[in-house]
Amino acid sequence: HLLSYLYYFVSRNSNFPAMSIEERLESLEKTLDNYHDEIASVRSKNAELETKNTHLQDKYLEADEKISELQNLIEMNGNDVTKKEDEVDGDEGDGSTPMTPNAYTFLYTSELFSGPSIAGMVTCSIQYTVFSLFLLDLLNTESVPPGVAALVRVVQVIAIIIAFLVETDTLTALFAVIYREGFDEMANSFNGFAPWKYYVANFLLGGQGLLGKVVAFYLIIFADNVFDLLLNFTAIMFISELDEIVCFLAQDGYVGKKAEALAKQIEEVKFPRRPPKGILRHVHLILYGLIIAGAFVAFGFVAFEQASQESLAEFVKVQFGDDVDPTLGLFSGCYEKNITFTFGGWDSWDSRVQYVRTQPDRGDGKFDYCLDDGLQTWVFATDQSKTSCDENVALRSAEERSTSFDLLDAKGDQWLLETGNTISEFQLNEIDPDRVEIECGNISLEGEDVCLVLTVDADAVGFSGSHAWSRTFVMLQNSKAEAVQFYQHPVFIGDAAGTEGYELLFFTGRRWVLASASKLLTEDSNREDVIALFETSNFWLLKLPTDALSYLSEAVNQGNDRGTPLGLQWYNARYADGVAFPFADISRPVDGSFRCGKCNSRTNPCLYEGICQDDGTCICSHGTSGRLCEIKPLSDGVCNPFFNTAPDEYDGGDCCVATCSKANCGVGEMNFAFGQSLQRNGTGFPNCNDPSMVPLTIYLETEIVEDAGSGFASYTVELHCEEADTTPMRVALDPSIVGTLNETVYVDDKAGSCLLSFIGIQSWTGLNISYQIMDGLDSSADSMLLMNEERNITADGIFALPTVYSRCLKETLAGVVDAHDLYTGSYQDEAFARLSNEATKFENCSSNQEYLIERYSLVALSTAEEAPESWISSKDHCLWSRVTCDGSRVVELTYDGLTNGALKGLLAPEFTLLRHSERIDVFGNEFSESTIPTEVGTLSALTSLLLSINGLSGTVPTEVGKLTALTDLRLNDNALSGTIPSEVGKLTALTDLRLYDNALSGTIPSEVGKLIALSYLSLRTNALSGTVPSEVGSMSALTDLRLFDNALSGTLPSEVGKLGALKILSLRDNALSGTIPSQ
């Protein structure tokens, strides 16, 4: 834009646009010489004509002025003499006036919609569009700054003057419309001329000029610095000159041939001046002057408003973050504008207003502007006596603004302490004048939502420590029954004075605090002293002794301030060296928050079905207490069915024997047991719903074998667990009620040392009782576990119960352990009992299921066998001597009985639970009563199964064919019988197969021919019959084939000759016939 403008400015009036500077100077010198000649001629005739024509004298003076002007033009290197002369005297020297060359003249000198006309329309559209967009953007996004510096003000005045004197489109349009000079000449010169187009074009020209000046005016008054002002002003001036630039480009042929011809024709057309007489010849100047005067009046009004600072906010509300400096929060609140300079003085041009605390008794803080060579920004000082640029100011904005007059400019800034640290939160907002009393005055305490009583949430522990803090606080009132307020918030006082005096809850600008009055005043201070403390005008919060405040709430800001501390999180106070006010120690939160202690049915109802009365108090139900019935009757030894739920921990444990901690637990709770209503209430826990408890079902089969006579009213059945010293049940039963009776009792998981007692049975009565105890519920008989053999009782007796197995363990191993093996004394039962005792290591059994299954498998192996020494312990089973793990998974199980001593007893089939096993190598033992379990087929990762020399009996299970990863199978030197399963042919990865020294019978399955990787095959010393299968010839990797000492018959197949890798072939002690094949 600047280059185009410069090009236009240099060449705008040149008749020869392509002429060089030297050529132009030469032309100007020639013109000057001509004028010198003319002046000489005029001077020689001057004496003769002086008396005749004073007009010639005037021409002489005018010519002399032209000489001076032309000399100046020569010094300026290239300005056109002819045009400049026009600008000096307004005509061509012969009383004629040229047309004004601009794009708007195209509109009325050319045919409608011709090239020049369109060029004029486009130019007009561009100027109006740009100016309109400028204006809309300014009005929507910008505002007049509240103040500007003195230098900016001077530049604004100069810019307004330039805008009206340099850009004269409006003046040109006024002149054309008012005087219509050259109207007839233009009509004769231009075929496209029409009066209506003449007026429309000039109205558009004048409107464009006026709109441009309006935009320029707004840009000028909206600017707050010289750079932006000049930059925007230059842009607007360029857009205003666009119509003349287009005309100039048309003269150079850049807008088309027609436009070029028309532009040159416009330049050549001249018409005589016919100005009206008198004042009428100055109407256009008067109108233009009025416009200029209006602009300066508006500018003066704006300047006056800026100088008076009236547009600035009267009140602002500030919230300081206190995470770095906790004292800053005390200065949060409202601040009022304070003008400290004299209006009208030169110092008022650059001066800024201060904002001072509206409540001086809450701190002597102020906001001020530091205008210094090294720092130009807004600052905050906690002491109004400090200067704005004092090095010890508390805060300063991190953004330097040399042009800022409004504190709200720093609203979104980061604010820095004098140490350079940034405070985490800073809120600054203007307060509407209508809301000053609401925002800056005391909190309104009217309406049903206002809480006059606070109570600590019953579900929370509350405020603890050496001081026994109140759980209820009431609003403090003075002698006039008015609420005492501090920092525009009510003060609350504990409902009872403890040993350390009153307890106070009050706001400090950023946080609520809880303190003992004895630390704020004296130990013997009374209620009146407390009231006086908060109504004093002295700012005492920074003068408190260390540890005066005990707890602080979470930070309160302008968005979450409810006027009371309801629902806020609390923290312990932490004092730092050299800081008079404590931090909120977020690493030590308090389990306590406040609720409103006054009920209303809409927003703060009574809890747990309590009834809210008109006076705001509650009638509580279900044994609850407190102002809102918030205190539950938990852990009092009596099971409350309403709170017998998981969220309330089953009435705080009162409903189950293992969780109830009071001496009266369960007493009198049983009024029905064993299918009969009790004559008197017994001890028990009939409402136990805690899923962590284990149900035991006691079955009684009672009968009277002869007449019991009289005097025998009841007998007592008691279950008592000595280890936990608890009594899950004690009831008195009617002996006359006979038959099958049962009752479920819930005991602690893994309850031990429990005794079942029968008391008060008279032997002469003939009452006969048999009992059984089941681990489980009567309603789920399939999962019940018999815990004892049936016993008959005819007299008083005490019977010990086995330890209850872990419920979690039973659920986790339900698909692994047969429930019928538990409580039987079997090796499975012993293994389960051992794991049940260890269950405390596995609080969440389900997440350790795989680990527990493997551990149970190994423990079952140990308990089923008779080993020379124990190899299991309480340590992780991956550390046991016979086990190798990969991570936490068992991958190898080994034992060499030949070296370490033979194992006896059983090879427990539970070894097949080691699902990740890759090698099982157990040999040289005496497991004469053991077989190979069919579950062996589940060990899909197994590569080596070595069970030689173990005395195993039974058959080789067909499931062995599922072990497709197996490379080594050794079952030799056992007492296995039956046939070799054809499924062995599926073990295509097998390299070693040893089944010798057994009692296997039948034929050798032809499927062995599929074992193409097999290198060693020994089936010797069995009772195999039939022929050697010809398929053996497919076993190309075979190096050792031993089939001797069997009952094989038939001929040796010629396919044996295909075994090119064979090194050992032993077929003796069989019934083979025929010839040895030549192959």
PDB file of C-alpha atoms in Angstrom, residues 120 130 311 326 411 545-546 582 755 800 828 837 911 931 961 1001 1022:
ATOM      1  CA  GLY A 120     -15.915   3.751 -10.394  1.00  0.00           C
ATOM      2  CA  VAL A 130     -13.821  -1.297   4.068  1.00  0.00           C
ATOM      3  CA  SER A 311     -15.486   5.830  32.829  1.00  0.00           C
ATOM      4  CA  PRO A 326      -1.210 -16.948  53.010  1.00  0.00           C
ATOM      5  CA  LYS A 411      -7.650  -8.804  35.154  1.00  0.00           C
ATOM      6  CA  PRO A 545       0.378 -15.551  68.072  1.00  0.00           C
ATOM      7  CA  THR A 546       1.629 -18.700  66.384  1.00  0.00           C
ATOM      8  CA  PRO A 582      -0.884 -20.098  58.510  1.00  0.00           C
ATOM      9  CA  LEU A 755     -17.978 -75.569  70.935  1.00  0.00           C
ATOM     10  CA  ALA A 800     -15.829 -79.328  69.447  1.00  0.00           C
ATOM     11  CA  GLN A 828      -7.514 -82.986  50.203  1.00  0.00           C
ATOM     12  CA  ASN A 837      -4.965 -71.039  57.724  1.00  0.00           C
ATOM     13  CA  PHE A 911      -0.506 -82.564  40.099  1.00  0.00           C
ATOM     14  CA  THR A 931      -2.664 -94.495  38.630  1.00  0.00           C
ATOM     15  CA  GLY A 961      -2.801 -88.093  23.140  1.00  0.00           C
ATOM     16  CA  SER A1001      -0.822-106.243  26.288  1.00  0.00           C
ATOM     17  CA  ASN A1022       5.623-106.397  28.291  1.00  0.00           C
TER      18      ASN A1022
END
